[in-house]
Amino acid sequence: MPMASKIEKKEEVVIKFAGDSGDGMQLTGNQFTNNTALFGNDVATFPDYPAEIRAPLGTLAGVSGFQLHFGSREIDTPGDSCDVLVAMNAAALKSNLKFVKNGGIVIVNTAGFDNKNLRLAHYEINPLDDETLSNHLVYKIDITKLTRESLVDFEMGTKDKDRSKNMFVLGFLFWMFNRSMDNTIGFLEAKFKKNPNIAQANIKALKAGYNFGDTTETFTTRFEVDPAKLPPGKYRGVMGGQATAYGLIAASKIAGIDLFLGSYPITPASDILHELSKHKNFNVFTFQAEDEIASICAAIGASFGGKLAVTTTSGPGMALKTEAMGLAVSLEIPLVICDVQRAGPSTGMPTKTEQSDLLMALYGRNGECPMPVISASSPSDSFEAVYEAARIALEHMTPVIFLSDGYNANGAEPWKYPSAKDLKKIEVSFAKKAEDDAPFMPYQRNEKLVRPWAIPGTKGLEHRLGGLEKQHLTGDISYDADNHEFMVKMRESKVEKIADFIPLQKTDNDVNEGKLAIVGWGSTYGAIRSAVRELNKQGEEVAHIHIRYLKPFPKNLEELLNKFDNILIPEINNGQLVKVIRDKFMINAIGFSKIKGVPFTKQEIIDKALEITAKKKESVSN
């Protein structure tokens, strides 16, 4: 008979699942996340896994992790440190122990601490037998053995049984946090519908893990985290790659034109291709090209034909697409270029996050080749940001670069999704033949400096195409020096004029002047927001300014920045936005770089901000 357990209330909890890349830690984390979101907690996640498809088992390089932070309050980051670490082997423990709070819970699979695993993790002494874990509450469980025992009646090999040990762990965590298994059972039945024996084995292991917690006297405490008080509305869990795909579909439907994606698979952008390929019912056309250049050229062709054209990639692919991007700028046609950034240069670290492509997005093409640049600040914000990128591309007849990164793309959070009626309208108009039979002028511009979108095959709208410089108005090939300078200035003016049609910059909190503004872009949003909230509670006069529109900047950005004594710009790169801000506004902004393939923690930003405000106080007192 199960013994009674003490229930301890928690406002927030950070859990990290860690093991070999074949241990199913990503699946386990995703299932706990889905369960948590359905329960009503706010949640943020951070998947962290090797680049190799089959990373070397038992090694530090082969550790795959999934961290999630959930609570009864608003959650902005996956958490600075862990309350609970699940370590499936010695390497997982060694890689992640430093992130566990003093007094935190460490759950270890003792089968992963044999001599071979200890050697691969570079442990001379078993950390389960010395003082390594003395500051933590340690639960030693032979998860491998218990999983095999729970599946003794199933006719399958030992290796197949061991694949279910992640479900044993998940069941145990469901017990520990007083959660229902029903959603995961439904997921397993659907996932393995064609192989019910595998489904039932995983379900049996899941229940065995739950019952183990329920019947073992060692575990006397369970935890409860109440649902979060989020604004009313309809929510679903969403990852950044999914949200990007949905934003593009929404833009296509609101604009009333079909969506075409030309893409070549590359981590971490491939999820956009995978998701869009599932939605042909929305007149979404996906084309997996033979290389990056073919993919963007196909998208350019689709744009010329009147589609909402998109191409997706990461940093190395962006480098290959640059010549075709220049062609799209010269043609002045709408195109959304999604760059999901990762650590570089070259192949770099494909599964690690970085914000290292901003300067390439702004300047990285031959000639004077201006493009609007828009960034997403969180997984769910990817929907709104890419929708806005599509709107600007279509209404201003220009390629637009949408910047996300691996942290946003792979992370997940609850998303209050909008109704179609609440989305900003996207006005699309195609050129028509003039009634007075006047010759068509493909580069005649309206009040937005936008040229007409002429669909091929429309009688009377014949005009030249290509990358050679165009004559103003006629679009004929021109080598005239004055015309070239005019067209260069005109293309730049058209992009800068977009500032008249985007929102003014605001602070993310109610501080609109003072000692310090922390300025960010992209996925640093959550860490900065959490840090600023904490600094404000401490009485520090600190503002948070997060920039979505990176080209052109909002018209009031310079005025807003000048209201603060100091500007701090944290970036997951070697200092890129800080260079642009200094150049554009002659402001002595302070750069704060982190280039480790992982996001900022809240505490890192708090410490840097306090260092700056302390110096300011010292200089005032002197």
XYZ file of C-alpha atoms in Angstrom:
622
model
C 0.000 0.000 0.000
C 1.417 3.422 -0.976
C 2.553 5.450 1.990
C 1.418 9.020 2.531
C 3.816 11.655 1.222
C 4.379 15.190 2.416
C 3.355 17.792 -0.181
C 5.655 20.810 -0.487
C 4.442 23.873 -2.415
C 6.855 25.535 -4.862
C 6.439 28.784 -6.796
C 8.871 27.672 -9.510
C 11.103 24.711 -10.324
C 13.977 24.121 -12.753
C 14.567 20.533 -13.908
C 17.308 19.265 -16.197
C 17.266 15.850 -17.849
C 20.736 14.749 -18.993
C 22.133 11.583 -20.524
C 23.539 10.110 -23.702
C 22.032 11.382 -26.954
C 20.342 7.977 -27.309
C 18.729 8.131 -23.858
C 15.690 10.082 -25.065
C 16.261 13.164 -22.927
C 14.740 15.510 -25.528
C 11.585 13.388 -25.740
C 11.404 13.146 -21.953
C 11.807 16.894 -21.549
C 9.236 17.650 -24.214
C 6.697 15.334 -22.601
C 7.208 16.882 -19.170
C 6.898 20.314 -20.804
C 3.624 19.410 -22.536
C 2.252 17.991 -19.298
C 3.283 21.137 -17.435
C 1.707 23.446 -20.020
C -1.557 21.481 -19.962
C -1.581 21.743 -16.175
C -1.467 25.529 -16.537
C 2.065 26.432 -15.467
C 4.080 28.983 -17.372
C 7.194 27.299 -18.763
C 10.398 28.006 -20.696
C 12.739 25.341 -22.071
C 16.309 24.986 -23.291
C 17.194 21.829 -25.274
C 20.965 21.306 -25.458
C 22.290 18.391 -27.496
C 25.356 17.304 -29.500
C 25.739 18.051 -33.192
C 26.622 14.433 -34.018
C 23.696 12.191 -34.983
C 25.236 9.366 -32.949
C 27.446 11.105 -30.437
C 29.993 8.881 -28.638
C 28.210 7.105 -25.788
C 29.325 7.838 -22.249
C 31.537 10.790 -23.183
C 31.270 14.396 -22.072
C 30.887 15.452 -25.709
C 27.969 13.065 -26.120
C 25.803 14.461 -23.308
C 22.315 15.550 -24.355
C 20.327 17.772 -22.014
C 16.895 19.325 -21.732
C 16.253 22.046 -19.148
C 12.827 23.412 -18.279
C 11.711 26.098 -15.864
C 8.063 26.127 -14.824
C 6.093 27.964 -12.215
C 2.948 29.561 -10.891
C 4.255 32.981 -11.975
C 5.421 34.378 -15.289
C 8.537 32.553 -16.510
C 11.014 34.315 -18.834
C 14.057 32.001 -18.953
C 14.894 28.284 -18.602
C 16.507 29.169 -15.260
C 20.008 30.004 -14.081
C 20.428 26.859 -11.956
C 18.612 23.577 -11.386
C 16.461 22.420 -8.501
C 16.455 18.872 -9.910
C 19.049 17.137 -12.091
C 18.387 13.728 -13.632
C 21.759 12.231 -14.649
C 21.559 8.994 -16.618
C 25.330 8.412 -16.496
C 28.587 9.743 -15.093
C 29.251 12.112 -18.002
C 25.795 13.687 -17.600
C 26.527 14.309 -13.920
C 29.973 15.769 -14.548
C 28.709 18.108 -17.288
C 25.788 19.452 -15.299
C 26.501 19.226 -11.562
C 27.862 22.786 -11.511
C 24.387 24.034 -12.507
C 22.602 22.414 -9.535
C 21.700 24.604 -6.564
C 23.135 23.798 -3.150
C 20.586 21.502 -1.548
C 19.138 20.607 -4.940
C 17.959 17.111 -5.856
C 20.190 14.855 -7.954
C 18.623 11.681 -9.352
C 21.206 9.288 -10.794
C 20.915 6.080 -12.760
C 23.477 3.968 -10.905
C 23.874 1.680 -13.937
C 25.532 4.616 -15.698
C 28.341 4.768 -13.139
C 30.195 1.532 -13.915
C 33.943 1.509 -14.564
C 33.601 2.173 -18.276
C 31.297 5.175 -17.799
C 33.501 6.576 -15.042
C 36.571 6.302 -17.273
C 34.847 7.981 -20.232
C 33.714 10.822 -17.960
C 37.266 11.209 -16.563
C 36.284 10.321 -13.002
C 39.081 8.643 -11.024
C 36.744 7.925 -8.097
C 33.030 7.211 -8.323
C 31.310 10.528 -7.391
C 28.498 8.539 -5.791
C 30.951 7.230 -3.188
C 32.886 10.361 -2.201
C 31.982 13.909 -1.140
C 31.189 15.182 -4.654
C 27.448 15.256 -3.974
C 27.582 16.138 -0.286
C 25.761 19.460 -0.836
C 22.820 17.814 -2.594
C 19.943 15.459 -1.863
C 20.885 12.372 -3.890
C 18.509 9.642 -5.075
C 20.458 6.629 -6.353
C 18.197 4.488 -8.539
C 19.194 1.617 -10.816
C 16.839 2.861 -13.514
C 18.170 0.447 -16.120
C 17.603 -2.606 -13.930
C 14.148 -1.489 -12.771
C 13.059 -0.779 -16.352
C 14.155 -4.234 -17.486
C 12.327 -5.837 -14.570
C 9.131 -3.950 -15.370
C 9.279 -5.282 -18.949
C 10.133 -8.883 -18.117
C 6.902 -10.101 -19.762
C 7.627 -8.332 -23.056
C 9.269 -10.302 -25.851
C 11.983 -7.872 -26.862
C 15.732 -7.660 -26.575
C 17.577 -5.979 -23.723
C 18.585 -3.012 -25.894
C 14.958 -2.416 -26.852
C 13.904 -2.592 -23.198
C 16.621 -0.101 -22.257
C 15.148 2.422 -24.699
C 12.193 2.715 -22.319
C 14.240 3.823 -19.318
C 13.545 7.475 -20.117
C 9.844 6.699 -19.623
C 10.639 5.211 -16.205
C 12.348 8.487 -15.302
C 9.422 10.501 -16.644
C 6.946 8.453 -14.619
C 8.982 9.013 -11.474
C 9.063 12.799 -12.100
C 5.311 12.794 -12.724
C 4.919 11.214 -9.289
C 7.369 13.626 -7.675
C 5.466 16.653 -9.022
C 2.007 15.154 -8.572
C 1.125 15.072 -12.279
C -1.165 12.871 -14.353
C 0.306 10.397 -16.849
C -2.758 10.458 -19.132
C -1.414 12.898 -21.727
C 1.849 10.985 -22.168
C 0.000 7.668 -22.391
C -2.113 9.146 -25.191
C 1.026 10.430 -26.900
C 2.702 7.006 -26.768
C -0.385 5.234 -28.113
C -0.526 7.654 -31.033
C 3.223 7.674 -31.723
C 3.499 3.877 -31.792
C 0.073 3.191 -33.278
C 1.581 0.803 -35.823
C 3.637 -0.989 -33.177
C 1.402 -1.474 -30.120
C 3.983 -3.690 -28.382
C 6.448 -0.771 -28.258
C 3.669 1.549 -27.092
C 2.668 -0.781 -24.262
C 6.293 -1.320 -23.202
C 6.819 2.426 -22.851
C 3.530 2.836 -21.000
C 4.448 0.000 -18.648
C 7.842 1.616 -17.925
C 6.137 5.002 -17.388
C 3.734 3.506 -14.849
C 6.555 1.551 -13.205
C 8.479 4.779 -12.596
C 5.388 6.431 -11.120
C 4.634 3.444 -8.879
C 8.276 3.241 -7.793
C 8.012 6.732 -6.348
C 4.645 5.933 -4.829
C 5.716 2.727 -3.057
C 9.330 3.350 -2.059
C 9.705 4.725 1.437
C 12.884 6.609 0.499
C 10.831 9.303 -1.223
C 8.657 10.982 1.375
C 8.202 14.416 -0.239
C 6.291 15.415 -3.355
C 6.094 18.886 -4.832
C 3.221 20.961 -6.178
C 3.430 24.020 -8.403
C 0.086 25.749 -8.859
C -1.096 26.923 -12.296
C 0.158 30.343 -13.352
C -2.170 33.344 -13.460
C -1.680 34.094 -17.155
C -3.858 36.578 -19.089
C -7.106 34.913 -20.229
C -7.149 33.427 -23.700
C -6.473 30.262 -25.654
C -2.967 28.865 -25.191
C -0.874 26.125 -26.695
C 2.731 25.101 -26.267
C 4.912 26.180 -29.171
C 8.542 25.966 -30.226
C 10.193 28.799 -32.106
C 10.466 26.881 -35.374
C 6.774 26.015 -35.246
C 5.771 29.582 -34.399
C 7.791 30.840 -37.382
C 5.978 28.439 -39.691
C 2.579 29.456 -38.317
C 3.415 33.143 -38.679
C 4.280 32.647 -42.342
C 1.055 30.724 -42.964
C -0.960 33.448 -41.231
C 0.702 36.149 -43.351
C -0.065 34.182 -46.493
C -3.748 33.808 -45.618
C -4.221 37.422 -44.479
C -2.458 38.679 -47.624
C -4.566 36.384 -49.783
C -1.659 34.839 -51.690
C -0.062 31.397 -51.620
C 3.084 30.630 -49.638
C 6.212 29.166 -51.253
C 9.228 27.969 -49.277
C 12.495 27.209 -51.037
C 14.819 25.617 -48.515
C 17.843 23.427 -47.996
C 17.960 21.599 -44.630
C 20.343 23.037 -42.055
C 20.376 22.965 -38.246
C 18.618 24.722 -36.521
C 16.350 26.049 -39.307
C 15.076 22.731 -40.645
C 12.060 22.640 -38.310
C 10.458 25.471 -40.316
C 10.667 23.357 -43.479
C 9.373 20.282 -41.642
C 6.422 22.160 -40.144
C 5.411 23.997 -43.318
C 5.482 20.755 -45.304
C 2.605 19.481 -43.121
C 0.248 22.285 -44.156
C -0.427 21.868 -47.857
C -4.113 22.403 -47.049
C -3.281 26.107 -46.654
C -1.807 26.265 -50.177
C 1.701 26.034 -48.794
C 4.260 24.855 -51.329
C 7.571 23.554 -49.963
C 10.574 22.824 -52.161
C 13.658 21.121 -50.708
C 16.351 22.219 -53.141
C 19.694 20.593 -53.883
C 21.620 23.438 -52.222
C 21.248 26.839 -50.583
C 21.688 28.820 -53.796
C 19.013 26.867 -55.631
C 16.611 27.287 -52.733
C 16.753 31.096 -52.669
C 16.711 31.343 -56.463
C 13.547 29.217 -56.525
C 12.023 31.542 -53.930
C 12.933 34.571 -56.052
C 11.147 32.958 -58.990
C 8.082 32.304 -56.828
C 8.072 35.940 -55.691
C 8.254 37.143 -59.280
C 5.221 34.933 -59.908
C 3.168 36.558 -57.141
C 3.692 34.276 -54.144
C 4.719 35.050 -50.588
C 8.226 33.660 -51.056
C 10.422 32.479 -48.200
C 13.814 30.842 -47.837
C 15.172 29.440 -44.553
C 18.728 28.813 -43.445
C 21.402 29.383 -40.806
C 24.691 31.293 -40.927
C 26.639 29.111 -43.396
C 23.662 29.084 -45.759
C 23.257 32.850 -45.476
C 26.810 33.211 -46.762
C 25.942 31.131 -49.821
C 22.724 33.059 -50.501
C 24.277 36.529 -50.579
C 24.574 36.942 -54.365
C 20.954 35.925 -54.875
C 19.923 38.264 -52.061
C 21.531 41.078 -54.020
C 19.508 40.043 -57.061
C 16.301 40.268 -55.022
C 17.299 43.762 -53.825
C 17.993 44.836 -57.410
C 14.674 43.416 -58.615
C 12.883 44.987 -55.611
C 10.612 42.028 -55.032
C 9.224 40.708 -51.732
C 11.155 37.865 -50.112
C 11.467 36.695 -46.485
C 14.911 35.294 -45.609
C 14.818 33.414 -42.284
C 18.225 33.089 -40.638
C 18.137 30.877 -37.545
C 21.574 31.705 -36.168
C 24.045 29.263 -34.657
C 27.613 29.340 -33.388
C 30.243 29.867 -36.085
C 32.325 30.564 -38.074
C 32.096 27.950 -40.829
C 30.295 24.847 -39.550
C 31.028 26.044 -36.025
C 28.834 24.407 -33.395
C 25.619 23.538 -35.266
C 23.457 22.832 -32.207
C 24.673 25.758 -30.084
C 23.031 29.172 -30.101
C 24.619 32.484 -31.066
C 23.601 35.962 -32.282
C 26.556 36.238 -34.604
C 24.896 37.112 -37.940
C 23.638 40.639 -37.247
C 26.448 42.428 -39.038
C 26.161 39.993 -41.954
C 22.416 40.694 -42.125
C 23.030 44.442 -42.143
C 26.106 44.638 -44.364
C 27.139 41.217 -45.651
C 26.537 41.567 -49.392
C 28.452 43.053 -52.258
C 27.637 46.598 -53.305
C 25.183 48.901 -51.563
C 22.530 46.321 -50.810
C 20.112 47.469 -48.067
C 17.488 45.189 -46.513
C 15.174 45.538 -43.531
C 16.155 43.308 -40.595
C 13.693 42.101 -37.942
C 14.377 39.827 -34.971
C 12.298 37.565 -32.724
C 12.699 37.846 -28.955
C 11.277 34.479 -27.821
C 9.905 31.208 -29.213
C 6.304 32.469 -29.286
C 7.333 35.944 -30.498
C 8.667 34.267 -33.643
C 5.069 34.200 -34.895
C 4.539 37.945 -34.639
C 8.060 38.888 -35.753
C 8.047 36.782 -38.925
C 4.488 37.911 -39.684
C 5.760 41.483 -39.516
C 8.709 40.572 -41.746
C 6.283 39.189 -44.325
C 4.068 42.280 -44.087
C 6.976 44.630 -44.695
C 8.285 42.495 -47.575
C 4.895 42.497 -49.306
C 3.878 46.090 -48.670
C 7.301 47.634 -49.326
C 8.468 45.355 -52.167
C 11.763 44.372 -50.603
C 13.585 41.307 -49.312
C 13.482 41.211 -45.495
C 15.827 39.292 -43.203
C 14.167 37.634 -40.205
C 16.664 36.769 -37.459
C 16.024 34.003 -34.957
C 18.555 31.669 -33.304
C 18.906 28.159 -31.943
C 17.758 29.196 -28.466
C 14.485 30.602 -29.816
C 13.974 27.932 -32.469
C 14.388 24.937 -30.154
C 12.924 26.509 -27.011
C 9.253 26.194 -26.096
C 6.753 28.199 -24.073
C 2.985 28.711 -23.747
C 1.635 30.857 -26.561
C -1.573 32.850 -26.396
C -2.377 32.567 -30.061
C -4.332 35.312 -31.823
C -7.526 35.162 -33.869
C -7.213 35.974 -37.548
C -9.378 39.071 -37.014
C -6.793 40.450 -34.584
C -3.872 40.267 -37.014
C -2.618 43.383 -38.727
C -3.908 43.619 -42.297
C -1.449 43.022 -45.131
C -2.219 45.029 -48.246
C -1.106 43.398 -51.489
C -1.752 44.918 -54.913
C -0.554 43.771 -58.316
C 0.133 46.115 -61.228
C -2.475 46.496 -63.945
C -2.235 47.681 -67.510
C -2.834 51.431 -67.785
C -6.167 52.303 -69.371
C -4.586 54.990 -71.590
C -2.105 52.458 -73.039
C 0.797 54.401 -71.543
C 3.991 52.321 -71.425
C 4.479 50.372 -68.205
C 7.118 51.847 -65.919
C 8.349 49.012 -63.665
C 10.403 51.379 -61.450
C 7.845 54.136 -61.023
C 7.293 54.572 -57.304
C 4.432 55.439 -54.971
C 4.511 57.511 -51.785
C 6.351 54.669 -49.997
C 8.975 54.685 -52.793
C 7.673 51.218 -53.703
C 7.626 50.010 -57.295
C 4.665 48.000 -58.691
C 4.487 44.195 -58.425
C 3.972 43.008 -61.993
C 2.971 39.368 -62.483
C 4.592 37.713 -65.523
C 2.242 37.014 -68.387
C 0.097 40.091 -67.720
C -0.429 41.815 -71.042
C 1.170 45.221 -71.252
C 3.431 44.735 -68.218
C 6.467 43.368 -69.993
C 9.740 44.526 -68.414
C 13.376 43.528 -68.026
C 14.751 41.315 -65.247
C 18.246 40.681 -63.975
C 20.993 41.894 -61.700
C 22.348 44.612 -63.967
C 21.596 48.152 -62.811
C 18.157 49.445 -63.833
C 17.256 52.734 -65.401
C 14.945 54.781 -63.173
C 11.330 54.368 -64.251
C 11.867 52.225 -67.375
C 13.868 49.413 -65.799
C 16.114 49.239 -68.845
C 19.767 48.277 -68.341
C 21.787 51.359 -67.452
C 25.483 52.054 -67.003
C 24.925 55.771 -66.458
C 26.897 56.984 -63.435
C 24.288 59.474 -62.218
C 21.477 56.953 -62.591
C 23.447 54.348 -60.612
C 23.989 56.757 -57.725
C 20.319 57.757 -57.877
C 19.141 54.117 -57.734
C 21.519 53.260 -54.875
C 20.224 56.220 -52.861
C 16.647 55.387 -53.805
C 16.883 51.762 -52.617
C 18.374 52.914 -49.318
C 15.718 55.615 -48.926
C 12.966 53.086 -49.559
C 14.230 50.860 -46.753
C 14.749 53.780 -44.352
C 11.255 55.081 -45.123
C 9.850 51.889 -43.596
C 10.521 53.612 -40.243
C 7.398 55.697 -40.973
C 5.314 52.523 -40.894
C 6.625 50.720 -37.797
C 5.957 51.415 -34.086
C 8.064 53.816 -32.049
C 10.482 52.190 -29.618
C 9.269 51.744 -26.040
C 10.874 50.488 -22.864
C 9.764 47.076 -21.662
C 9.141 48.450 -18.173
C 7.975 51.821 -16.864
C 11.467 53.361 -16.567
C 11.846 55.912 -19.377
C 14.934 57.784 -18.195
C 17.648 57.350 -15.620
C 21.027 55.846 -14.870
C 21.009 52.729 -17.030
C 19.144 51.169 -19.941
C 19.861 47.566 -20.833
C 19.367 47.272 -24.579
C 18.914 43.919 -26.281
C 17.698 42.234 -29.398
C 16.592 38.707 -30.185
C 16.730 35.892 -27.658
C 18.414 37.885 -24.872
C 14.923 39.201 -24.081
C 14.006 36.765 -21.304
C 17.284 37.050 -19.410
C 17.303 40.854 -19.628
C 13.663 41.106 -18.621
C 14.183 38.876 -15.585
C 17.319 40.770 -14.580
C 15.706 44.194 -14.923
C 12.684 43.073 -12.928
C 14.997 41.956 -10.121
C 17.079 45.150 -10.309
C 13.940 47.294 -10.100
C 12.871 45.367 -6.988
C 16.256 46.250 -5.479
C 15.567 49.938 -6.120
C 17.874 50.266 -9.129
C 16.759 52.744 -11.798
C 17.205 50.438 -14.790
C 15.198 50.247 -18.032
C 14.856 47.455 -20.561
C 14.807 48.415 -24.244
C 14.417 45.527 -26.673
C 14.795 46.286 -30.371
C 12.782 44.259 -32.888
C 13.409 46.523 -35.899
C 17.176 46.466 -36.482
C 16.981 48.136 -39.906
C 15.574 50.635 -40.063
C 15.659 51.502 -36.373
C 12.471 53.027 -34.912
C 12.461 56.774 -35.495
C 12.651 57.679 -31.797
C 15.372 55.222 -30.753
C 18.173 57.801 -30.568
C 16.022 60.173 -28.506
C 15.088 57.366 -26.102
C 18.673 56.153 -25.653
C 19.867 59.681 -24.893
C 17.589 59.792 -21.834
C 19.920 57.381 -20.004
C 23.354 57.962 -18.531
C 24.613 54.504 -19.526
C 23.651 51.972 -22.186
C 24.505 48.290 -21.654
C 24.079 45.896 -24.589
C 24.322 42.159 -23.771
C 24.780 40.004 -26.888
C 25.579 36.370 -27.615
C 28.350 37.444 -29.992
C 31.555 39.462 -29.857
C 29.750 42.813 -29.832
C 27.713 43.599 -32.948
C 24.662 45.719 -32.094
C 26.895 47.796 -29.828
C 29.033 48.706 -32.866
C 25.955 49.756 -34.843
C 24.558 51.863 -31.974
C 27.898 53.613 -31.488
C 28.213 54.300 -35.212
C 24.635 55.397 -35.796
C 24.054 57.564 -32.722
C 27.571 58.373 -31.429
C 26.583 56.907 -28.051
C 29.287 55.363 -25.894
C 27.373 52.126 -25.319
C 28.919 49.372 -23.202
C 29.164 45.953 -24.823
C 28.680 42.748 -22.846
C 29.494 39.587 -24.793
C 28.955 35.897 -24.141
C 30.114 33.463 -26.825
C 29.763 30.033 -25.249
C 26.885 28.566 -27.254
C 24.480 29.067 -24.352
C 22.238 31.996 -23.376
C 22.893 34.590 -20.701
C 21.761 33.849 -17.189
C 19.744 36.409 -15.270
C 22.492 36.729 -12.662
C 25.200 37.525 -15.218
C 23.228 40.539 -16.417
C 22.370 41.648 -12.874
C 26.045 41.533 -11.880
C 27.141 43.546 -14.926
C 24.414 46.149 -14.375
C 25.336 46.566 -10.706
C 28.993 46.968 -11.685
C 28.020 49.874 -13.960
C 25.658 51.558 -11.497
C 28.235 51.192 -8.703
C 30.840 52.968 -10.850
C 28.315 55.687 -11.593
C 27.580 56.181 -7.892
C 31.305 56.275 -7.128
C 31.995 58.934 -9.778
C 29.090 61.075 -8.509
C 30.322 60.868 -4.895
C 33.838 61.826 -5.949
